[in-house]
Coordinates of C-alpha atoms (C1' of nucleotides) in Angstrom, one line a residue:
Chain A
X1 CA 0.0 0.0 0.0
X2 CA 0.9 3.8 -0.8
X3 CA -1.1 5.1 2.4
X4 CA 1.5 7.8 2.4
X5 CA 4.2 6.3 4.7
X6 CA 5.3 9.5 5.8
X7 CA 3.7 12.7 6.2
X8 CA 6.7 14.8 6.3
X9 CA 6.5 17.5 4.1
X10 CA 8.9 18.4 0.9
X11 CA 11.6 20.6 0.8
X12 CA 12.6 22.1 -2.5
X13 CA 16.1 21.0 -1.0
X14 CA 17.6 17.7 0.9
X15 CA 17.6 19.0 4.6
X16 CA 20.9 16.2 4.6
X17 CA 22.9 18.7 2.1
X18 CA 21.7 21.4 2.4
X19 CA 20.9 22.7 6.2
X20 CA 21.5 26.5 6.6
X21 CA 20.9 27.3 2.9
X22 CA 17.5 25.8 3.2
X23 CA 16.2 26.8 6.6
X24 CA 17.2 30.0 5.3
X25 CA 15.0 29.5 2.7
X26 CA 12.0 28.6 4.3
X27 CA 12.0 31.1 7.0
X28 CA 12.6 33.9 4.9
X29 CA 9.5 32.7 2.8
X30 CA 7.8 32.6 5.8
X31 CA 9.0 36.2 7.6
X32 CA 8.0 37.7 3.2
X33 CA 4.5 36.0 4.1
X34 CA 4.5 37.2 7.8
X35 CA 5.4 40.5 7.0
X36 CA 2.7 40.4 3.7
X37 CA -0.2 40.5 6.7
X38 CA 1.3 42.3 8.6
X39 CA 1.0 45.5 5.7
X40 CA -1.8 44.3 5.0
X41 CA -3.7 45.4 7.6
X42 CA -2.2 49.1 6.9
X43 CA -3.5 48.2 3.2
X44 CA -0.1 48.6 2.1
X45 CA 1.9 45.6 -0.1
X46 CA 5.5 45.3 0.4
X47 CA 6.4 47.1 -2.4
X48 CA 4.4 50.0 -1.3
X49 CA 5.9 49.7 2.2
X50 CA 9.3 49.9 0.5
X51 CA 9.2 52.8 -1.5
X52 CA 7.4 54.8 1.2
X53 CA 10.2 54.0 3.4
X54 CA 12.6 54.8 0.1
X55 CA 11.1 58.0 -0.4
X56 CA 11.4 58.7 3.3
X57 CA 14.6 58.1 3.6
X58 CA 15.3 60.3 0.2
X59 CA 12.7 62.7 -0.8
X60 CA 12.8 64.2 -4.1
X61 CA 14.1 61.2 -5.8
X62 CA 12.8 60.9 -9.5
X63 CA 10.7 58.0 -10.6
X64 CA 13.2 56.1 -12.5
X65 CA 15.8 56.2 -10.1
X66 CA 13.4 54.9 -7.4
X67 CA 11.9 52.4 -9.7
X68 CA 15.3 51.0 -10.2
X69 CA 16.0 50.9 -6.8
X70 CA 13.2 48.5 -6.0
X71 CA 13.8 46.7 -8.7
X72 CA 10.6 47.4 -11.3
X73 CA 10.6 48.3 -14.5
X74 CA 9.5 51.8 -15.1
X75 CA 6.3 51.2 -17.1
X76 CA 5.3 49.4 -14.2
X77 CA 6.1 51.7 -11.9
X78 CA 3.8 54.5 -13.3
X79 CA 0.9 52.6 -12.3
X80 CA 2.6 51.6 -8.9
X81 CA 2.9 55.1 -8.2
X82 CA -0.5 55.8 -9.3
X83 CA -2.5 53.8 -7.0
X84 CA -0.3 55.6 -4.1
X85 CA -1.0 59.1 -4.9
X86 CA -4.6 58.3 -5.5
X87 CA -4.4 57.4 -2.1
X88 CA -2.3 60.8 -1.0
X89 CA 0.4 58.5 0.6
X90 CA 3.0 60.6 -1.7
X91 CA 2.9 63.4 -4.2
X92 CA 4.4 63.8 -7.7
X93 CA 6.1 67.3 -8.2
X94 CA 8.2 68.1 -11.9
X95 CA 11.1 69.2 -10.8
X96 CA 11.5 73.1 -11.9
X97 CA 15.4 72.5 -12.8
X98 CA 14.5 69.6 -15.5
X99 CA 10.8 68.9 -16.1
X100 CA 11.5 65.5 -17.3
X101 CA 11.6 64.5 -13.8
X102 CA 9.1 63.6 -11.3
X103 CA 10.2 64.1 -8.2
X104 CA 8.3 61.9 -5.1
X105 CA 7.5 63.4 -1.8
X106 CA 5.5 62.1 0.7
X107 CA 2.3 63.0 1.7
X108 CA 1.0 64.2 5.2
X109 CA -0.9 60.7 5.3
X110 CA 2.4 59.2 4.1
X111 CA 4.4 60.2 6.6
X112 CA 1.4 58.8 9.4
X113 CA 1.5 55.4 7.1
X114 CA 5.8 55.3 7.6
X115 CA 4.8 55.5 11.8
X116 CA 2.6 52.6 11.3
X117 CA 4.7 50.9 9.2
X118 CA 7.5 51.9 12.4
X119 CA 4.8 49.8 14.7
X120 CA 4.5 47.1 12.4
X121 CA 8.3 46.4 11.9
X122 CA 8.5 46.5 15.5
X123 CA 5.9 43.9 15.8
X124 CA 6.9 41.7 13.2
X125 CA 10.4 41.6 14.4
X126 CA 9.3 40.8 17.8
X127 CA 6.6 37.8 16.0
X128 CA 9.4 36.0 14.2
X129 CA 12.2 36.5 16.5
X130 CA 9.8 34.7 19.3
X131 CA 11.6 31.7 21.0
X132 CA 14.7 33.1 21.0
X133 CA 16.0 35.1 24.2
X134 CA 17.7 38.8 24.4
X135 CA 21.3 37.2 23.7
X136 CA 20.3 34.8 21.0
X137 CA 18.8 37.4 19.0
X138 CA 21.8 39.6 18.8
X139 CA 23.8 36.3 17.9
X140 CA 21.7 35.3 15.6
X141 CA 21.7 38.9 13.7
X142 CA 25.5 38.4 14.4
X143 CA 25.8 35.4 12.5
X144 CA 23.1 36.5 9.5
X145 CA 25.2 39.6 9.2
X146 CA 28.3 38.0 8.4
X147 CA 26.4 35.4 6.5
X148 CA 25.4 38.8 4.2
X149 CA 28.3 40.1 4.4
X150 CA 30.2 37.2 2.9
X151 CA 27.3 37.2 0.3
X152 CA 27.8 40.4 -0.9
X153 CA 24.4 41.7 0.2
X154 CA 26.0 44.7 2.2
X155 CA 23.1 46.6 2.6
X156 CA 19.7 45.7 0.9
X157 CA 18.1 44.0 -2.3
X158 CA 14.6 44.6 -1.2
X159 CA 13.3 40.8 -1.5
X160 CA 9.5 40.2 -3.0
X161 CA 10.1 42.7 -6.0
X162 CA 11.3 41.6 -8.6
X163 CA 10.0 38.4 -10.1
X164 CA 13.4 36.7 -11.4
X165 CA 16.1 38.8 -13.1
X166 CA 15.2 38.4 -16.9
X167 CA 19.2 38.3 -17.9
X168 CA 19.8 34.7 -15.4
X169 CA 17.9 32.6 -17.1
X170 CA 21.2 30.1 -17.8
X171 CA 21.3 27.2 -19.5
Chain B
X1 CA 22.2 65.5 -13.0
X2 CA 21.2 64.4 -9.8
X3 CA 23.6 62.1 -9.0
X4 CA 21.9 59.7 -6.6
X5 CA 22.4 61.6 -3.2
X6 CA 22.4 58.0 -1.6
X7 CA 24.1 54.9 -2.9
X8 CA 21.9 53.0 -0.2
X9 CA 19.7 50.7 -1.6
X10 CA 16.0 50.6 0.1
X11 CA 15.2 47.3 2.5
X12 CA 11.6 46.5 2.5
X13 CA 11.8 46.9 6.0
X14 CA 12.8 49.3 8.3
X15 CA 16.3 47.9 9.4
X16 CA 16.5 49.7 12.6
X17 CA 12.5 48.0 14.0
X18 CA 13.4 44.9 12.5
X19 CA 17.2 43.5 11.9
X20 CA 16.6 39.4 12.1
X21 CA 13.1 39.2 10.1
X22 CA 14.6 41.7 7.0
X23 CA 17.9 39.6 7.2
X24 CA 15.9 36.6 7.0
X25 CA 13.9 37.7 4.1
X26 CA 17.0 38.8 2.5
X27 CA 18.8 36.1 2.9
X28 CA 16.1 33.4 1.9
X29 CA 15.4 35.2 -1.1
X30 CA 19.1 35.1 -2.0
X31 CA 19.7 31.6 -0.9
X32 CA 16.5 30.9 -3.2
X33 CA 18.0 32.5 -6.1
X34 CA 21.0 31.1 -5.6
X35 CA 20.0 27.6 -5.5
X36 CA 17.6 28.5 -8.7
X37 CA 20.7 29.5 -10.5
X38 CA 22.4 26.1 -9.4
X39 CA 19.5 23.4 -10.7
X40 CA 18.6 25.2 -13.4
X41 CA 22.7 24.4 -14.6
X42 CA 20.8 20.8 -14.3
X43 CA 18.1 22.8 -16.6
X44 CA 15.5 22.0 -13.3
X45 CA 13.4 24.7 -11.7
X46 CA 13.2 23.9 -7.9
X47 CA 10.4 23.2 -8.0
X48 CA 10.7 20.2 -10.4
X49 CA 13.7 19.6 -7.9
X50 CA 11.1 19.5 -5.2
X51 CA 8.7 17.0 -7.2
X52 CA 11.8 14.8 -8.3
X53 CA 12.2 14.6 -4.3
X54 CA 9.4 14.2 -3.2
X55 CA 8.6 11.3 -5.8
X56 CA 12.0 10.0 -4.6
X57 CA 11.4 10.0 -0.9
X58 CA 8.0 8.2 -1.2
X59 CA 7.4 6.6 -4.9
X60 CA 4.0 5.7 -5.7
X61 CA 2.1 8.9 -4.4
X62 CA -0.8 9.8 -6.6
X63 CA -0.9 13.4 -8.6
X64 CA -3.5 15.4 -6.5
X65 CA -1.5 14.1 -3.1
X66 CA 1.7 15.9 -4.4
X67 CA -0.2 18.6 -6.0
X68 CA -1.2 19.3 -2.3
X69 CA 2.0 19.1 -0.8
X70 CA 3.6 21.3 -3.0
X71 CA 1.4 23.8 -2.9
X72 CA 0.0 23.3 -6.6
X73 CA -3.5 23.4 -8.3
X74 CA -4.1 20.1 -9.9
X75 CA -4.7 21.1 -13.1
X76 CA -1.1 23.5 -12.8
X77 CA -0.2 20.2 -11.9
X78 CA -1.0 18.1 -14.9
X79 CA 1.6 20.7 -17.5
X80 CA 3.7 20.6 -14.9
X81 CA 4.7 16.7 -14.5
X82 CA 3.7 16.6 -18.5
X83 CA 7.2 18.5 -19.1
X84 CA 8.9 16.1 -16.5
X85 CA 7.5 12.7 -17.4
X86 CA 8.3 14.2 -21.7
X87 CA 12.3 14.2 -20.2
X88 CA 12.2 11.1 -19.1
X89 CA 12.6 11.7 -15.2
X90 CA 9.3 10.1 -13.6
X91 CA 6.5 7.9 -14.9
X92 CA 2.9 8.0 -14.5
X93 CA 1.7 4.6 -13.9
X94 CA -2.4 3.9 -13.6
X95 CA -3.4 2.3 -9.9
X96 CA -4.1 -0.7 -11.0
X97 CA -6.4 -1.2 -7.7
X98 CA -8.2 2.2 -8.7
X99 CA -7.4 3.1 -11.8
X100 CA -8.4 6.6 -11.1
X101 CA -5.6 7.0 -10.0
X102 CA -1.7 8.2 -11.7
X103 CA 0.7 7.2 -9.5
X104 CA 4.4 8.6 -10.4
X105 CA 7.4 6.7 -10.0
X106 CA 10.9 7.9 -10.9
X107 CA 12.6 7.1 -13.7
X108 CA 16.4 6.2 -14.1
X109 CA 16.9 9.8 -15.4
X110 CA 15.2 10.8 -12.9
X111 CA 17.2 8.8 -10.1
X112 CA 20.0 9.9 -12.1
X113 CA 19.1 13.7 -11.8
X114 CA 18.6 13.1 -8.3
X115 CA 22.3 12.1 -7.6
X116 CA 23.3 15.7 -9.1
X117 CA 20.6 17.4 -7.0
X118 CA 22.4 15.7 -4.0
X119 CA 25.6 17.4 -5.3
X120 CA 23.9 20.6 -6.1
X121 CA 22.4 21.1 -2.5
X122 CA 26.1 20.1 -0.8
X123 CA 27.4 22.8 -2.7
X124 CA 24.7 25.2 -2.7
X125 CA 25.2 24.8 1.2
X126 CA 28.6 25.4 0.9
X127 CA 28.2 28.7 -0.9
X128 CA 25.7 29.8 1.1
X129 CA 27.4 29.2 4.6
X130 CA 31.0 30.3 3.3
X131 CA 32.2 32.9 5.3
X132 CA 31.1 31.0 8.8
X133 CA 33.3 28.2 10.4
X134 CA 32.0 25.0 11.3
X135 CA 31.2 25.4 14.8
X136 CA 29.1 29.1 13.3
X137 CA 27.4 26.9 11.5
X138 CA 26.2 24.7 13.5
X139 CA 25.2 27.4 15.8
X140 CA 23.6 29.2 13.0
X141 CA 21.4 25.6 12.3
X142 CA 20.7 25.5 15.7
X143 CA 19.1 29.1 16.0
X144 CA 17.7 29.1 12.7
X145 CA 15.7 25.7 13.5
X146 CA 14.7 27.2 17.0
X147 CA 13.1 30.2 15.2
X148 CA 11.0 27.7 12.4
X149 CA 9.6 25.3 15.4
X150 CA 8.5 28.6 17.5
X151 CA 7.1 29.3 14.0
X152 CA 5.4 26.2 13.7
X153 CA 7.6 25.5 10.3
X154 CA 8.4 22.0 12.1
X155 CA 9.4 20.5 8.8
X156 CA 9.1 22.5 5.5
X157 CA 7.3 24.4 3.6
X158 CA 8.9 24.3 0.3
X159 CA 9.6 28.0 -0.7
X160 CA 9.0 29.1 -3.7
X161 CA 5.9 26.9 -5.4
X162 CA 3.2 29.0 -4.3
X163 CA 2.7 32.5 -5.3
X164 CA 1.0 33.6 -2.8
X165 CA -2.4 31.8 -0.4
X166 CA -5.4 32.9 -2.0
X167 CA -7.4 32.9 1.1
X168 CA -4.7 35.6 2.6
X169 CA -5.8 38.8 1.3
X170 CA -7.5 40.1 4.2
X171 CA -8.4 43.7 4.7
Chain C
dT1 C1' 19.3 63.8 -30.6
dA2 C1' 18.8 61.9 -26.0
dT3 C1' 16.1 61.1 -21.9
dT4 C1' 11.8 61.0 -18.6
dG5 C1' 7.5 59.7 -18.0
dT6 C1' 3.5 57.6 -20.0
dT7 C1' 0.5 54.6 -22.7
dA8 C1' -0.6 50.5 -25.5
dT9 C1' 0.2 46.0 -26.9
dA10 C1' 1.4 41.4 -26.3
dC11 C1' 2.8 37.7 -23.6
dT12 C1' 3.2 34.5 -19.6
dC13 C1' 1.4 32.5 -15.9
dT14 C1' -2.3 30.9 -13.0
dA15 C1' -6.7 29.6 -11.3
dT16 C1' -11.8 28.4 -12.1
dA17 C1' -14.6 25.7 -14.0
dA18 C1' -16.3 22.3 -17.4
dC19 C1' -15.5 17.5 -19.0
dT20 C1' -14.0 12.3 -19.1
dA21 C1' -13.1 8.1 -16.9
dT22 C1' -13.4 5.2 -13.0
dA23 C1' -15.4 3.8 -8.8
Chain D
dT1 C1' -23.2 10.2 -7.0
dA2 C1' -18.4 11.2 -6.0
dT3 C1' -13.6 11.6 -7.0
dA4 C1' -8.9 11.7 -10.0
dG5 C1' -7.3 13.5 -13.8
dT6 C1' -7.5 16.4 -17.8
dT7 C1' -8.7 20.2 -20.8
dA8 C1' -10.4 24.9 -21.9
dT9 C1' -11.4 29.3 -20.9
dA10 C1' -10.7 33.6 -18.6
dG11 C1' -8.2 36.6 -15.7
dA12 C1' -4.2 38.9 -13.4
dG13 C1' 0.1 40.5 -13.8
dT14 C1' 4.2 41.8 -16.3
dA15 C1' 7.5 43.3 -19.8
dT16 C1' 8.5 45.3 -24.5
dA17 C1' 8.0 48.6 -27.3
dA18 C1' 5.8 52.8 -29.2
dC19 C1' 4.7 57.8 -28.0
dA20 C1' 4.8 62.7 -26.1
dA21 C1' 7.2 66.2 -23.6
dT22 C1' 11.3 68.4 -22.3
dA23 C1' 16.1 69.2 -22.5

DNA sequence: TATTGTTATACTCTATAACTATA
DNA sequence: TATAGTTATAGAGTATAACAATA
């Protein structure tokens, strides 16, 4: 009989060969997911969360700089940007110098969306990092860090934008 | 010319409310890439790697049974084993006890790809871990599968297969 | 002429739902 | 009648390429 003998699930990897790389995996699918609710409830995606948080951090960026940043083509990223001023998370304002550009801002209600989106990281962090006391969470950010580090990803490539880099498609 | 004020790139999340869930996501989409790079050398996506597994780890399982565990609409299901059984890697064999059933079965290419999955995860662990020693490693397993049992990921969840839940979308 | 932003078209991917065979 | 598998249709999402405005 088949009766499915066991009922363990199926990694997309062996756990034997490959512990670290998949557990990695996994719970990064899981914190993308986690996180996914989490904006949700602002009624914000992740992409939104990101470039409010990108135009925070910069304001007065022009589109296609920011849509290169997270990783969208700029077609794309017209409508992207749509839907959030619609919304008046953030405001669109040619720059006087070269009127090609729009420049992004954010909005009064943007800047109240980027404090709950402040709450929300603090609450997701706390969600995920549950189980593990004070001094295992700093080691553990100690070891993903240099894990990162040695992988090149100094600082941030924004995970959940981009679908799969159109130029990797080997073999 | 603007001149991009900041080279920073944008995280999805704030890195100062949440440091281990954004280096998680970061690192679990890279290791996914990563290990998408590495089978598709073996011209496999992962998640025909994680159909050739499962098929390997319990033989005999009908289609809407692995359907389920990967995450995949049966009909998705039916193009997607078409492709695999056309290259030779499994077989569809009819229950003969119900013949309602297709029951898949691996095929000597398929044990064959199998053995260079094997060696594809050992070195995608490699890759992926470089940078840590072995005892980090080990610690970094041991943290990491602390944080997916308090998450209730006790065994896997294969990343990667399912877009996104449909029943998720709340408010 | 070159570049930004925008729009329009086409394409890929996926799920929903109808259909066939077997029980 | 109910279920496994299959097929067909429709929908969402995306990128490529054409277009308009500005430099």
């Amino acid at each position: 009989m088949t009766e499915t003998p066991d009922p363990a699930p199926i990694p997309h990897t062996g756990p034997q060969g490959a512990q670290v790389a998949f557990l990695l995996a996994q719970l990064g699918e899981h914190a993308t997911q986690a996180f996914t609710r989490r904006v949700a409830e602002l009624d914000l995606t992740p992409a939104q969360a990101g470039l409010l948080r990108a135009v925070s951090l910069a304001p007065g960026q022009h589109q296609q700089e920011l849509a290169r940043r997270l990783g969208m083509s700029p077609s794309r990223f017209v409508a992207f940007v749509d839907a959030i001023e619609a919304r008046g998370l953030v405001e669109r304002r040619r720059n006087p110098k070269d009127r090609r550009f729009q420049d992004l801002y954010l909005a009064p209600k943007g800047e109240e969306a980027m404090r709950g989106l402040a709450e929300a990281a603090l609450a997701h962090e706390e969600a995920i990092c549950a189980g593990l006391d004070p001094q295992e969470r700093i080691a553990l950010g100690a070891l993903l860090r240099r894990v990162a580090e040695a992988q090149h990803l100094t600082a941030g490539v924004h995970p959940g934008y981009r679908r799969l880099d159109p130029g990797r498609g080997g073999a």
